[in-house]
């Protein structure tokens, strides 16, 4: 077996031994063409660990392919080491790749190479100097995502230079440096008219990263539009610029500006601002510096009242929120205009006033959510145990189901109350308690104040003994939390083979 030599902190491999196999000194292209490993001398060689069954891999492969097409003429080569389950799946996936591969039939070499680089998750990309065998980076997936082809030839010196350039760009950031790309120094109106970037300099500018096919992002656009129109009508110096992550052209549905669809600056800024969730609204101050890395939550909660999003304004809003929390009642949480009731199993309306003075759990859940369906039976058991000892206890289900029939089916398994399906109070409650994942369980005490937002964890650990959810000693061990996360990940990773779990940008061995 080829052995890595470590000297002076450098990891070095004999590339010929690394990529060759018993009786084989070549790798293959689509169509079966053989390319000798010896031909890699003088090139930069990337070893790509991937598989068709892995969703993050299928997302990354087109990104790598685009970079490969641009860099191949500069001496860049990629060799695919497959983790696919069978030859047919390998062949289908490899047909999408413009580079080389270790033959799928040589399973011992594929396994040896993965073990040598301790590959525990895919996609994984290791880059080596083809002449010396020196490992340049073992984290090239992140490098390609962050820097694209500008990272070539992936040497430590080049990566250090890019980081320094990035830090300098942040220090000297202006609106023009952010939005200009190549010869394009304009953004566009929803009718296609061009607006020079210089015309919006000196204003507060929101950069809205948009995915028009993602319902929460579309919903946020409507909230943002209300705030935008209100402030523009007052003559405030505010502008919004959409950046389309899904290549959508401006539809005319929003009143602000946009970077042209498919413009490379969108990809660049997505990396620059380290996007990890949606919706994202980055606020750029009149001086061109970043004022707020994501003001979406502020817009959702406060709308135009959050303007101009200055530290002083945010401190004022925080104080108002503190006062609101201190004066919170059950009615202020569950009542909105004429919507002053919840419903029972038979659809009977139960006035919220009948719940005042009780310990109330607000349960955010949905039938389509596997962790929710796993937690609900336990909550039913706990509910019955607590209810048998204390009648001044209730649960209110807030559904994220997609249709009335799913709501009805799921609610029929619950012995408690609920908001009606599609009730507009759900949006308020999501924002009020910052619900970013389900299942979630909020405990409201007899005074109407929030006792804890972590009631789900308390029930998972202590069952009915957690009642009335006021104990400050409950923390739960790190091991318990990790075990719970692993259980949920395994439940959602059905597409991966046994021993793998897919989450975010990677599929890992467990």
Short mmCIF file of C-alpha atoms in Angstrom, two decimals:
data_model
loop_
_atom_site.label_atom_id
_atom_site.label_comp_id
_atom_site.label_asym_id
_atom_site.label_seq_id
_atom_site.Cartn_x
_atom_site.Cartn_y
_atom_site.Cartn_z
CA UNK A 1 0.00 0.00 0.00
CA UNK A 2 1.16 3.54 -0.85
CA UNK A 3 2.32 5.34 2.27
CA UNK A 4 2.17 9.02 3.09
CA UNK A 5 5.48 10.60 4.12
CA UNK A 6 5.23 13.42 6.60
CA UNK A 7 8.17 15.76 6.81
CA UNK A 8 8.38 19.40 7.80
CA UNK A 9 4.64 19.41 8.42
CA UNK A 10 3.94 18.43 4.79
CA UNK A 11 1.95 15.35 3.73
CA UNK A 12 3.40 13.81 0.57
CA UNK A 13 2.18 10.86 -1.51
CA UNK A 14 3.58 8.93 -4.41
CA UNK A 15 0.85 9.77 -6.92
CA UNK A 16 1.52 6.75 -9.11
CA UNK A 17 1.14 4.33 -6.19
CA UNK A 18 -1.82 6.29 -4.86
CA UNK A 19 -4.02 6.16 -7.97
CA UNK A 20 -2.82 2.95 -9.59
CA UNK A 21 -4.00 -0.54 -8.69
CA UNK A 22 -2.88 -4.11 -9.09
CA UNK A 23 -2.03 -4.51 -12.77
CA UNK A 24 -3.38 -0.99 -13.49
CA UNK A 25 -1.35 2.19 -14.00
CA UNK A 26 -4.18 4.31 -15.43
CA UNK A 27 -7.50 5.98 -14.64
CA UNK A 28 -10.43 6.25 -17.06
CA UNK A 29 -12.54 8.83 -18.84
CA UNK A 30 -16.14 8.50 -19.93
CA UNK A 31 -16.25 6.05 -22.81
CA UNK A 32 -13.42 3.97 -21.39
CA UNK A 33 -10.37 5.97 -22.54
CA UNK A 34 -7.38 5.16 -20.33
CA UNK A 35 -5.10 7.94 -19.05
CA UNK A 36 -1.77 6.99 -17.49
CA UNK A 37 -1.24 8.27 -13.94
CA UNK A 38 2.30 9.23 -14.98
CA UNK A 39 0.77 11.93 -17.21
CA UNK A 40 -0.25 13.91 -14.11
CA UNK A 41 3.30 15.20 -13.55
CA UNK A 42 3.29 18.98 -13.62
CA UNK A 43 -0.48 19.22 -13.06
CA UNK A 44 -2.61 20.09 -10.05
CA UNK A 45 -4.61 16.96 -9.21
CA UNK A 46 -7.83 16.84 -7.21
CA UNK A 47 -9.22 13.57 -5.86
CA UNK A 48 -13.01 13.81 -5.68
CA UNK A 49 -14.81 11.52 -3.22
CA UNK A 50 -18.52 11.53 -4.09
CA UNK A 51 -21.60 9.38 -4.79
CA UNK A 52 -24.84 9.70 -6.73
CA UNK A 53 -26.97 8.78 -3.69
CA UNK A 54 -25.55 11.78 -1.77
CA UNK A 55 -27.67 14.97 -2.29
CA UNK A 56 -24.88 17.39 -1.23
CA UNK A 57 -22.58 15.66 -3.73
CA UNK A 58 -25.05 16.11 -6.59
CA UNK A 59 -25.29 19.79 -5.65
CA UNK A 60 -21.52 20.25 -5.57
CA UNK A 61 -20.63 18.27 -8.71
CA UNK A 62 -21.96 20.93 -11.18
CA UNK A 63 -20.03 23.60 -9.23
CA UNK A 64 -16.82 21.60 -9.52
CA UNK A 65 -17.55 20.82 -13.18
CA UNK A 66 -17.85 24.52 -13.99
CA UNK A 67 -14.52 25.20 -12.29
CA UNK A 68 -12.90 22.21 -14.03
CA UNK A 69 -13.92 23.37 -17.51
CA UNK A 70 -12.29 26.74 -16.84
CA UNK A 71 -9.13 25.33 -15.21
CA UNK A 72 -8.40 22.19 -17.25
CA UNK A 73 -6.34 24.14 -19.79
CA UNK A 74 -4.19 25.46 -16.92
CA UNK A 75 -3.15 21.97 -15.84
CA UNK A 76 -5.96 21.04 -13.45
CA UNK A 77 -7.20 17.45 -13.31
CA UNK A 78 -9.85 15.71 -11.20
CA UNK A 79 -10.04 11.99 -10.39
CA UNK A 80 -13.37 10.66 -9.11
CA UNK A 81 -13.30 8.03 -6.35
CA UNK A 82 -16.83 6.68 -6.11
CA UNK A 83 -18.85 5.61 -3.08
CA UNK A 84 -21.75 4.46 -5.26
CA UNK A 85 -23.51 1.19 -4.58
CA UNK A 86 -23.31 -0.47 -8.00
CA UNK A 87 -21.75 -0.11 -11.43
CA UNK A 88 -24.93 1.20 -13.10
CA UNK A 89 -25.30 4.05 -10.59
CA UNK A 90 -21.61 4.85 -10.91
CA UNK A 91 -21.84 4.92 -14.72
CA UNK A 92 -24.90 7.20 -14.63
CA UNK A 93 -23.21 9.65 -12.24
CA UNK A 94 -19.81 9.51 -13.98
CA UNK A 95 -21.50 10.34 -17.31
CA UNK A 96 -22.21 13.82 -15.87
CA UNK A 97 -18.52 14.43 -15.09
CA UNK A 98 -15.94 15.84 -17.53
CA UNK A 99 -12.96 14.37 -15.66
CA UNK A 100 -11.36 11.01 -14.82
CA UNK A 101 -12.14 8.23 -12.36
CA UNK A 102 -10.60 5.26 -10.61
CA UNK A 103 -12.37 2.30 -12.27
CA UNK A 104 -15.42 1.31 -10.25
CA UNK A 105 -14.42 -2.34 -10.59
CA UNK A 106 -11.25 -1.66 -8.58
CA UNK A 107 -13.03 -1.57 -5.22
CA UNK A 108 -9.88 -2.34 -3.24
CA UNK A 109 -8.10 0.77 -4.60
CA UNK A 110 -11.14 2.95 -4.00
CA UNK A 111 -11.36 1.71 -0.41
CA UNK A 112 -7.59 2.13 0.10
CA UNK A 113 -7.62 5.74 -1.12
CA UNK A 114 -10.60 6.64 1.09
CA UNK A 115 -8.93 5.08 4.11
CA UNK A 116 -5.64 6.81 3.37
CA UNK A 117 -7.29 10.24 3.48
CA UNK A 118 -9.62 9.23 6.33
CA UNK A 119 -12.69 10.24 4.33
CA UNK A 120 -15.62 10.29 6.76
CA UNK A 121 -17.94 12.52 4.79
CA UNK A 122 -18.74 13.32 1.16
CA UNK A 123 -18.40 15.35 -0.98
CA UNK A 124 -14.72 15.53 -0.13
CA UNK A 125 -11.98 17.00 -2.34
CA UNK A 126 -8.24 16.62 -1.78
CA UNK A 127 -5.84 18.59 -3.98
CA UNK A 128 -2.24 17.52 -4.59
CA UNK A 129 0.74 18.79 -6.55
CA UNK A 130 1.03 16.27 -9.41
CA UNK A 131 4.81 16.59 -9.58
CA UNK A 132 5.73 16.28 -5.91
CA UNK A 133 2.67 14.49 -4.49
CA UNK A 134 2.42 17.16 -1.81
CA UNK A 135 -1.08 17.59 -0.37
CA UNK A 136 -2.09 21.22 -0.95
CA UNK A 137 -5.46 21.11 0.81
CA UNK A 138 -7.85 18.47 2.15
CA UNK A 139 -10.72 20.96 2.40
CA UNK A 140 -11.05 21.87 -1.27
CA UNK A 141 -14.86 21.53 -1.28
CA UNK A 142 -15.09 24.56 1.00
CA UNK A 143 -12.34 26.33 -0.96
CA UNK A 144 -14.11 25.85 -4.30
CA UNK A 145 -17.43 26.93 -2.81
CA UNK A 146 -15.88 30.03 -1.29
CA UNK A 147 -13.40 31.14 -3.94
CA UNK A 148 -14.24 29.23 -7.13
CA UNK A 149 -11.56 29.19 -9.81
CA UNK A 150 -9.68 32.08 -8.21
CA UNK A 151 -8.29 29.55 -5.70
CA UNK A 152 -6.19 27.81 -8.38
CA UNK A 153 -3.59 26.33 -7.97
CA UNK A 154 -4.86 25.71 -4.40
CA UNK A 155 -1.47 26.16 -2.77
CA UNK A 156 -1.33 27.33 0.85
CA UNK A 157 0.27 30.55 -0.40
CA UNK A 158 -2.59 31.22 -2.84
CA UNK A 159 -5.26 30.51 -0.20
CA UNK A 160 -3.50 32.80 2.28
CA UNK A 161 -3.39 35.50 -0.39
CA UNK A 162 -7.13 35.14 -1.06
CA UNK A 163 -7.91 35.45 2.64
CA UNK A 164 -5.81 38.58 2.88
CA UNK A 165 -7.53 40.05 -0.20
CA UNK A 166 -10.90 39.22 1.35
CA UNK A 167 -9.99 40.93 4.60
CA UNK A 168 -8.74 43.96 2.70
CA UNK A 169 -11.98 44.04 0.68
CA UNK A 170 -13.97 44.05 3.92
CA UNK A 171 -11.87 46.90 5.28
CA UNK A 172 -12.37 48.93 2.10
CA UNK A 173 -15.93 47.80 1.38
CA UNK A 174 -18.21 50.14 -0.56
CA UNK A 175 -21.58 49.60 -2.20
CA UNK A 176 -19.90 49.83 -5.60
CA UNK A 177 -17.24 47.24 -4.68
CA UNK A 178 -20.01 44.88 -3.59
CA UNK A 179 -22.40 45.21 -6.52
CA UNK A 180 -20.11 45.93 -9.50
CA UNK A 181 -18.93 42.95 -11.51
CA UNK A 182 -16.70 43.27 -14.55
CA UNK A 183 -18.04 45.99 -16.83
CA UNK A 184 -21.48 45.98 -15.18
CA UNK A 185 -21.83 49.00 -12.89
CA UNK A 186 -25.62 49.09 -12.72
CA UNK A 187 -28.62 47.30 -11.22
CA UNK A 188 -32.02 46.95 -12.90
CA UNK A 189 -35.59 47.98 -12.22
CA UNK A 190 -38.39 45.42 -12.46
CA UNK A 191 -39.11 46.69 -15.98
CA UNK A 192 -35.50 46.12 -17.07
CA UNK A 193 -34.32 49.72 -16.97
CA UNK A 194 -30.73 50.15 -15.80
CA UNK A 195 -29.92 52.22 -12.70
CA UNK A 196 -26.24 53.15 -12.11
CA UNK A 197 -24.98 51.92 -8.75
CA UNK A 198 -23.71 55.44 -8.12
CA UNK A 199 -27.35 56.62 -7.91
CA UNK A 200 -28.06 54.51 -4.82
CA UNK A 201 -24.78 55.19 -3.03
CA UNK A 202 -25.25 57.20 0.16
CA UNK A 203 -28.54 55.45 0.96
CA UNK A 204 -29.36 52.60 3.33
CA UNK A 205 -29.38 49.62 0.96
CA UNK A 206 -30.78 46.18 1.73
CA UNK A 207 -29.34 43.24 -0.23
CA UNK A 208 -32.12 40.66 -0.43
CA UNK A 209 -30.94 37.16 -1.34
CA UNK A 210 -33.97 35.69 -3.07
CA UNK A 211 -35.12 32.17 -3.98
CA UNK A 212 -38.49 32.68 -5.60
CA UNK A 213 -39.33 28.96 -5.37
CA UNK A 214 -38.86 28.91 -1.56
CA UNK A 215 -42.17 29.79 0.17
CA UNK A 216 -40.67 31.41 3.33
CA UNK A 217 -38.54 33.68 1.11
CA UNK A 218 -41.58 34.67 -0.97
CA UNK A 219 -43.58 35.31 2.20
CA UNK A 220 -40.80 37.51 3.54
CA UNK A 221 -40.79 39.51 0.30
CA UNK A 222 -44.40 40.52 0.92
CA UNK A 223 -43.57 41.66 4.47
CA UNK A 224 -40.53 43.57 3.21
CA UNK A 225 -42.61 45.20 0.47
CA UNK A 226 -45.00 46.63 3.07
CA UNK A 227 -42.11 48.17 5.00
CA UNK A 228 -40.39 49.39 1.83
CA UNK A 229 -43.50 51.12 0.46
CA UNK A 230 -44.27 52.72 3.81
CA UNK A 231 -40.76 54.16 4.17
CA UNK A 232 -40.47 55.25 0.53
CA UNK A 233 -43.81 57.09 0.85
CA UNK A 234 -42.26 58.99 3.75
CA UNK A 235 -39.30 59.93 1.55
CA UNK A 236 -36.74 57.87 3.50
CA UNK A 237 -33.42 57.20 1.68
CA UNK A 238 -33.84 53.41 1.48
CA UNK A 239 -33.32 51.01 -1.39
CA UNK A 240 -33.58 47.25 -1.77
CA UNK A 241 -31.60 45.18 -4.29
CA UNK A 242 -32.60 41.56 -4.97
CA UNK A 243 -29.97 38.93 -5.79
CA UNK A 244 -31.54 35.83 -7.35
CA UNK A 245 -29.96 32.64 -6.05
CA UNK A 246 -32.19 30.49 -8.28
CA UNK A 247 -31.50 32.40 -11.54
CA UNK A 248 -35.00 33.89 -11.62
CA UNK A 249 -35.46 37.03 -13.70
CA UNK A 250 -37.12 40.04 -12.02
CA UNK A 251 -40.84 39.31 -12.20
CA UNK A 252 -42.26 42.79 -11.72
CA UNK A 253 -43.88 41.67 -8.48
CA UNK A 254 -41.58 43.67 -6.20
CA UNK A 255 -41.09 47.44 -6.29
CA UNK A 256 -37.33 47.58 -5.91
CA UNK A 257 -34.12 46.94 -7.83
CA UNK A 258 -32.20 43.76 -8.65
CA UNK A 259 -28.87 42.46 -9.84
CA UNK A 260 -29.44 40.82 -13.26
CA UNK A 261 -30.26 37.11 -12.97
CA UNK A 262 -27.33 34.70 -13.35
CA UNK A 263 -24.84 37.51 -12.63
CA UNK A 264 -21.65 36.16 -11.06
CA UNK A 265 -21.73 38.77 -8.29
CA UNK A 266 -24.62 36.90 -6.65
CA UNK A 267 -22.49 33.82 -6.12
CA UNK A 268 -19.60 35.99 -4.95
CA UNK A 269 -21.72 37.84 -2.38
CA UNK A 270 -23.36 34.63 -1.16
CA UNK A 271 -19.86 33.47 -0.18
CA UNK A 272 -18.79 36.89 1.05
CA UNK A 273 -21.71 37.18 3.47
CA UNK A 274 -21.49 33.45 4.38
CA UNK A 275 -25.13 32.66 3.66
CA UNK A 276 -26.43 29.77 5.75
CA UNK A 277 -30.19 30.31 5.85
CA UNK A 278 -33.06 32.14 4.14
CA UNK A 279 -34.47 34.73 4.06
CA UNK A 280 -31.39 36.96 4.23
CA UNK A 281 -31.49 40.77 4.15
CA UNK A 282 -28.02 42.31 4.47
CA UNK A 283 -28.12 46.02 5.29
CA UNK A 284 -25.40 48.25 3.86
CA UNK A 285 -25.05 51.63 5.61
CA UNK A 286 -24.79 54.91 3.64
CA UNK A 287 -20.99 54.75 4.05
CA UNK A 288 -20.91 51.37 2.25
CA UNK A 289 -20.08 49.30 5.34
CA UNK A 290 -22.22 46.37 6.55
CA UNK A 291 -24.73 47.61 9.11
CA UNK A 292 -26.55 44.32 9.75
CA UNK A 293 -25.65 40.87 8.39
CA UNK A 294 -29.29 39.77 8.41
CA UNK A 295 -32.13 42.11 9.30
CA UNK A 296 -34.88 39.72 8.13
CA UNK A 297 -36.03 38.91 11.66
CA UNK A 298 -36.13 42.60 12.58
CA UNK A 299 -38.28 43.33 9.53
CA UNK A 300 -40.62 40.43 10.32
CA UNK A 301 -41.04 41.49 13.97
CA UNK A 302 -41.02 45.27 13.73
CA UNK A 303 -41.47 46.32 10.11
CA UNK A 304 -40.92 50.04 9.50
CA UNK A 305 -40.50 50.64 13.25
CA UNK A 306 -37.01 49.11 12.99
CA UNK A 307 -35.81 51.80 10.56
CA UNK A 308 -33.03 52.98 10.32
CA UNK A 309 -31.72 49.80 12.01
CA UNK A 310 -29.09 51.76 13.91
CA UNK A 311 -27.61 50.47 17.20
CA UNK A 312 -29.69 53.10 19.03
CA UNK A 313 -32.90 51.96 17.33
CA UNK A 314 -32.14 48.30 18.06
CA UNK A 315 -31.50 49.14 21.74
CA UNK A 316 -34.85 50.92 21.83
CA UNK A 317 -36.60 47.90 20.29
CA UNK A 318 -34.88 45.55 22.74
CA UNK A 319 -36.19 47.63 25.64
CA UNK A 320 -39.70 47.57 24.20
CA UNK A 321 -39.42 43.80 23.78
CA UNK A 322 -38.31 43.44 27.41
CA UNK A 323 -41.31 45.48 28.55
CA UNK A 324 -43.58 43.40 26.34
CA UNK A 325 -42.24 40.17 27.83
CA UNK A 326 -42.80 41.47 31.35
CA UNK A 327 -46.39 42.46 30.59
CA UNK A 328 -47.21 39.34 28.55
CA UNK A 329 -50.53 37.62 29.20
CA UNK A 330 -52.06 34.54 27.64
CA UNK A 331 -54.56 36.77 25.84
CA UNK A 332 -51.75 38.90 24.35
CA UNK A 333 -50.25 35.69 22.96
CA UNK A 334 -53.34 33.81 21.75
CA UNK A 335 -55.96 36.50 21.06
CA UNK A 336 -56.05 38.60 17.90
CA UNK A 337 -59.15 40.69 17.27
CA UNK A 338 -62.15 38.38 16.97
CA UNK A 339 -59.87 35.34 17.06
CA UNK A 340 -60.20 34.78 20.80
CA UNK A 341 -60.68 31.01 20.85
CA UNK A 342 -59.01 27.64 20.24
CA UNK A 343 -60.79 24.47 19.11
CA UNK A 344 -61.40 21.01 20.53
CA UNK A 345 -61.52 17.70 18.69
CA UNK A 346 -65.11 18.22 17.57
CA UNK A 347 -64.42 21.73 16.35
CA UNK A 348 -66.00 23.33 19.39
CA UNK A 349 -64.66 26.81 20.08
CA UNK A 350 -63.05 27.15 23.50
CA UNK A 351 -62.54 30.79 24.62
CA UNK A 352 -58.94 31.63 25.44
CA UNK A 353 -60.28 33.18 28.63
CA UNK A 354 -60.99 29.65 29.91
CA UNK A 355 -57.25 28.88 29.74
CA UNK A 356 -56.17 31.95 31.71
CA UNK A 357 -54.50 30.98 35.00
CA UNK A 358 -53.44 27.55 33.69
CA UNK A 359 -50.07 26.13 32.71
CA UNK A 360 -50.27 26.05 28.92
CA UNK A 361 -47.93 24.42 26.42
CA UNK A 362 -47.98 25.77 22.86
CA UNK A 363 -46.99 22.90 20.57
CA UNK A 364 -45.55 23.73 17.12
CA UNK A 365 -45.65 20.56 15.04
CA UNK A 366 -46.73 18.96 11.73
CA UNK A 367 -47.68 15.53 10.43
CA UNK A 368 -45.11 15.63 7.61
CA UNK A 369 -42.26 16.11 10.13
CA UNK A 370 -40.72 12.74 11.25
CA UNK A 371 -39.26 14.09 14.54
CA UNK A 372 -42.68 15.58 15.33
CA UNK A 373 -44.46 12.25 14.77
CA UNK A 374 -41.82 10.65 16.99
CA UNK A 375 -42.31 13.18 19.80
CA UNK A 376 -46.13 13.50 19.77
CA UNK A 377 -46.89 10.06 21.35
CA UNK A 378 -44.52 10.89 24.20
CA UNK A 379 -46.19 14.26 24.69
CA UNK A 380 -49.61 12.54 24.72
CA UNK A 381 -48.42 10.22 27.49
CA UNK A 382 -46.98 13.14 29.49
CA UNK A 383 -50.14 15.20 28.93
CA UNK A 384 -52.35 12.41 30.30
CA UNK A 385 -50.10 11.92 33.34
CA UNK A 386 -50.02 15.64 34.18
CA UNK A 387 -53.72 16.16 33.45
CA UNK A 388 -54.64 13.35 35.85
CA UNK A 389 -52.88 15.24 38.66
CA UNK A 390 -53.58 18.85 37.68
CA UNK A 391 -56.60 19.94 35.65
CA UNK A 392 -55.13 23.44 35.35
CA UNK A 393 -52.93 22.27 32.47
CA UNK A 394 -53.47 22.39 28.74
CA UNK A 395 -51.70 22.05 25.39
CA UNK A 396 -52.51 24.07 22.27
CA UNK A 397 -51.39 22.62 18.93
CA UNK A 398 -50.13 25.11 16.29
CA UNK A 399 -49.97 23.28 12.97
CA UNK A 400 -47.46 23.62 10.14
CA UNK A 401 -49.34 21.06 8.07
CA UNK A 402 -49.84 21.62 4.36
CA UNK A 403 -53.55 20.93 4.03
CA UNK A 404 -56.70 20.54 6.10
CA UNK A 405 -56.84 16.74 5.76
CA UNK A 406 -53.29 16.32 7.10
CA UNK A 407 -54.16 18.63 9.99
CA UNK A 408 -57.33 16.68 10.75
CA UNK A 409 -55.53 13.33 10.68
CA UNK A 410 -52.70 14.54 12.92
CA UNK A 411 -54.92 16.47 15.35
CA UNK A 412 -57.16 13.40 15.77
CA UNK A 413 -54.24 11.68 17.56
CA UNK A 414 -54.02 14.49 20.14
CA UNK A 415 -56.12 14.80 23.33
CA UNK A 416 -55.69 18.58 23.60
CA UNK A 417 -56.74 21.82 21.88
CA UNK A 418 -55.51 23.57 18.73
CA UNK A 419 -55.58 26.68 16.65
CA UNK A 420 -57.75 26.09 13.56
CA UNK A 421 -55.82 25.07 10.45
CA UNK A 422 -54.56 28.10 8.53
CA UNK A 423 -55.22 30.46 11.46
CA UNK A 424 -53.37 33.78 10.90
CA UNK A 425 -52.26 33.76 14.55
CA UNK A 426 -49.68 31.12 13.62
CA UNK A 427 -47.48 33.67 11.83
CA UNK A 428 -47.53 35.93 14.87
CA UNK A 429 -46.66 33.04 17.19
CA UNK A 430 -43.81 31.89 14.93
CA UNK A 431 -42.29 35.36 15.10
CA UNK A 432 -43.12 35.92 18.76
CA UNK A 433 -41.31 32.78 19.89
CA UNK A 434 -38.73 32.72 17.05
CA UNK A 435 -39.74 29.26 15.85
CA UNK A 436 -37.11 28.12 13.35
CA UNK A 437 -37.67 24.38 13.63
CA UNK A 438 -40.26 21.84 14.74
CA UNK A 439 -41.24 20.17 16.97
CA UNK A 440 -41.05 23.07 19.42
CA UNK A 441 -42.79 23.44 22.75
CA UNK A 442 -43.30 26.73 24.61
CA UNK A 443 -44.42 26.74 28.25
CA UNK A 444 -46.65 29.60 29.46
CA UNK A 445 -47.20 29.89 33.21
CA UNK A 446 -50.40 30.80 35.12
CA UNK A 447 -49.42 34.49 35.01
CA UNK A 448 -49.32 34.41 31.21
CA UNK A 449 -45.53 34.89 31.12
CA UNK A 450 -43.24 32.57 29.18
CA UNK A 451 -41.67 30.00 31.51
CA UNK A 452 -39.39 28.31 28.96
CA UNK A 453 -38.97 27.81 25.25
CA UNK A 454 -37.18 24.49 25.90
CA UNK A 455 -40.10 22.44 27.22
CA UNK A 456 -39.59 19.80 24.55
CA UNK A 457 -36.05 19.05 25.77
CA UNK A 458 -37.29 18.94 29.36
CA UNK A 459 -39.99 16.40 28.50
CA UNK A 460 -37.55 14.29 26.45
CA UNK A 461 -35.28 14.06 29.51
CA UNK A 462 -37.68 13.98 32.44
CA UNK A 463 -41.14 13.21 31.11
CA UNK A 464 -44.01 14.36 33.34
CA UNK A 465 -41.51 15.08 36.13
CA UNK A 466 -40.50 18.23 34.24
CA UNK A 467 -43.87 19.82 35.05
CA UNK A 468 -44.45 22.76 35.60
CA UNK A 469 -41.28 23.42 33.56
CA UNK A 470 -39.86 25.99 35.97
CA UNK A 471 -36.85 24.02 37.20
CA UNK A 472 -33.56 25.80 36.59
CA UNK A 473 -31.49 22.69 37.31
CA UNK A 474 -32.56 21.00 34.09
CA UNK A 475 -29.83 21.31 31.50
CA UNK A 476 -29.41 17.88 29.91
CA UNK A 477 -25.96 16.47 29.17
CA UNK A 478 -24.10 17.06 25.94
CA UNK A 479 -24.18 13.33 25.28
CA UNK A 480 -27.98 13.31 25.50
CA UNK A 481 -28.26 16.22 23.07
CA UNK A 482 -25.89 14.60 20.61
CA UNK A 483 -27.78 11.33 20.82
CA UNK A 484 -31.07 13.11 20.12
CA UNK A 485 -29.61 14.95 17.13
CA UNK A 486 -28.23 11.71 15.72
CA UNK A 487 -31.61 10.01 16.03
CA UNK A 488 -33.30 12.81 14.09
CA UNK A 489 -30.60 12.84 11.43
CA UNK A 490 -30.89 9.12 10.90
CA UNK A 491 -34.63 9.46 10.48
CA UNK A 492 -34.18 12.04 7.72
CA UNK A 493 -31.27 10.41 5.92
CA UNK A 494 -33.22 7.62 4.24
CA UNK A 495 -31.55 8.19 0.85
CA UNK A 496 -28.10 7.36 2.22
CA UNK A 497 -26.82 3.79 2.60
CA UNK A 498 -26.51 2.16 5.98
CA UNK A 499 -23.86 3.83 8.10
CA UNK A 500 -24.27 7.31 6.57
CA UNK A 501 -26.36 10.34 7.50
CA UNK A 502 -26.83 13.37 5.23
CA UNK A 503 -27.14 16.83 6.73
CA UNK A 504 -26.48 20.25 5.26
CA UNK A 505 -23.52 20.18 2.84
CA UNK A 506 -22.19 16.72 3.62
CA UNK A 507 -23.07 13.02 4.06
CA UNK A 508 -21.05 11.51 6.91
CA UNK A 509 -20.29 8.10 8.30
CA UNK A 510 -21.84 7.53 11.73
#
